[in-house]
């Protein structure tokens, strides 16, 4: 189970990434979200910030945040499926996530 601090870290980094895209006038597409979500979660796990057992919960939190930004148009079943896909994705694109560390 994610701690309150981990929950805050994940949502905070999501918001930083979203604001970074807005500042660059780039769209936050489903594809960009998927690559970001997989990359940030894999970074967290690799850095020991989140244990592997909590990766799916982190993915669910990111999908929930993304869905909220879309006006809650993704069904619960689809959110779960997307979260599972994100949690299983081995992508780690440092270039994509570097904007949240600046």
Tab-separated table of C-alpha atoms in Angstrom:
chain	number	residue	atom	x	y	z
A	1	UNK	CA	0.000	0.000	0.000
A	2	UNK	CA	1.315	3.442	-0.918
A	3	UNK	CA	2.070	5.780	1.937
A	4	UNK	CA	0.623	9.275	2.118
A	5	UNK	CA	4.054	10.633	1.129
A	6	UNK	CA	4.263	8.359	-1.914
A	7	UNK	CA	0.732	9.324	-2.914
A	8	UNK	CA	1.698	13.001	-2.706
A	9	UNK	CA	4.919	12.388	-4.650
A	10	UNK	CA	3.097	10.620	-7.478
A	11	UNK	CA	0.297	13.164	-7.798
A	12	UNK	CA	2.748	16.046	-7.439
A	13	UNK	CA	4.989	14.698	-10.183
A	14	UNK	CA	1.952	14.131	-12.402
A	15	UNK	CA	0.938	17.768	-11.920
A	16	UNK	CA	4.498	18.993	-12.610
A	17	UNK	CA	4.616	16.991	-15.828
A	18	UNK	CA	1.213	18.253	-16.942
A	19	UNK	CA	2.210	21.878	-16.248
A	20	UNK	CA	5.494	21.350	-18.092
A	21	UNK	CA	3.615	20.193	-21.189
A	22	UNK	CA	1.246	23.153	-20.934
A	23	UNK	CA	4.172	25.571	-20.686
A	24	UNK	CA	5.665	24.013	-23.819
A	25	UNK	CA	2.238	24.130	-25.515
A	26	UNK	CA	2.340	20.379	-26.119
A	27	UNK	CA	-0.784	18.200	-25.979
A	28	UNK	CA	-1.172	15.666	-23.181
A	29	UNK	CA	-2.299	12.742	-25.304
A	30	UNK	CA	-3.068	9.227	-24.170
A	31	UNK	CA	0.230	8.062	-25.702
A	32	UNK	CA	2.247	10.720	-23.875
A	33	UNK	CA	0.448	9.872	-20.652
A	34	UNK	CA	1.194	6.155	-21.050
A	35	UNK	CA	4.886	6.723	-21.672
A	36	UNK	CA	5.109	9.200	-18.784
A	37	UNK	CA	3.224	6.945	-16.361
A	38	UNK	CA	5.308	3.858	-17.181
A	39	UNK	CA	8.558	5.835	-17.080
A	40	UNK	CA	7.909	7.572	-13.769
A	41	UNK	CA	6.741	4.374	-12.083
A	42	UNK	CA	9.763	2.454	-13.357
A	43	UNK	CA	11.990	5.268	-12.128
A	44	UNK	CA	10.348	5.134	-8.691
A	45	UNK	CA	10.775	1.362	-8.463
A	46	UNK	CA	14.362	1.481	-9.727
A	47	UNK	CA	15.212	4.211	-7.224
A	48	UNK	CA	13.558	2.413	-4.320
A	49	UNK	CA	10.956	5.155	-3.895
A	50	UNK	CA	8.127	2.674	-4.511
A	51	UNK	CA	8.302	-1.097	-4.029
A	52	UNK	CA	7.370	-3.302	-6.952
A	53	UNK	CA	4.333	-4.630	-5.082
A	54	UNK	CA	2.872	-1.093	-5.032
A	55	UNK	CA	3.517	-0.301	-8.693
A	56	UNK	CA	-0.022	-1.201	-9.781
A	57	UNK	CA	-1.482	1.056	-7.096
A	58	UNK	CA	0.726	3.871	-8.375
A	59	UNK	CA	-0.464	3.207	-11.922
A	60	UNK	CA	-4.071	3.327	-10.748
A	61	UNK	CA	-3.427	6.680	-9.076
A	62	UNK	CA	-1.877	8.100	-12.239
A	63	UNK	CA	-4.743	6.827	-14.412
A	64	UNK	CA	-7.256	8.327	-11.975
A	65	UNK	CA	-5.467	11.688	-12.199
A	66	UNK	CA	-5.349	11.519	-15.992
A	67	UNK	CA	-9.032	10.623	-16.133
A	68	UNK	CA	-9.916	13.555	-13.871
A	69	UNK	CA	-8.127	15.835	-16.313
A	70	UNK	CA	-10.277	14.453	-19.101
A	71	UNK	CA	-13.483	15.104	-17.192
A	72	UNK	CA	-13.848	11.530	-15.876
A	73	UNK	CA	-14.764	10.000	-19.228
A	74	UNK	CA	-12.851	6.718	-18.786
A	75	UNK	CA	-14.911	3.936	-17.219
A	76	UNK	CA	-13.711	2.211	-14.046
A	77	UNK	CA	-13.146	-1.043	-15.927
A	78	UNK	CA	-11.093	0.738	-18.589
A	79	UNK	CA	-9.106	2.597	-15.921
A	80	UNK	CA	-8.187	-0.721	-14.310
A	81	UNK	CA	-7.140	-2.177	-17.667
A	82	UNK	CA	-5.026	0.887	-18.478
A	83	UNK	CA	-3.396	0.769	-15.028
A	84	UNK	CA	-2.465	-2.894	-15.474
A	85	UNK	CA	-0.964	-2.100	-18.879
A	86	UNK	CA	1.026	0.841	-17.469
A	87	UNK	CA	2.282	-1.221	-14.528
A	88	UNK	CA	3.508	-3.961	-16.887
A	89	UNK	CA	5.228	-1.563	-19.310
A	90	UNK	CA	9.058	-1.603	-18.939
A	91	UNK	CA	9.496	1.864	-20.519
A	92	UNK	CA	11.893	4.231	-18.784
A	93	UNK	CA	12.298	7.413	-20.840
A	94	UNK	CA	14.486	9.715	-18.750
A	95	UNK	CA	14.199	12.508	-21.303
A	96	UNK	CA	10.422	12.525	-20.932
A	97	UNK	CA	10.413	12.657	-17.136
A	98	UNK	CA	13.377	14.995	-16.621
A	99	UNK	CA	11.107	18.059	-16.634
A	100	UNK	CA	9.691	17.126	-13.224
A	101	UNK	CA	13.120	17.149	-11.606
A	102	UNK	CA	14.085	20.683	-12.594
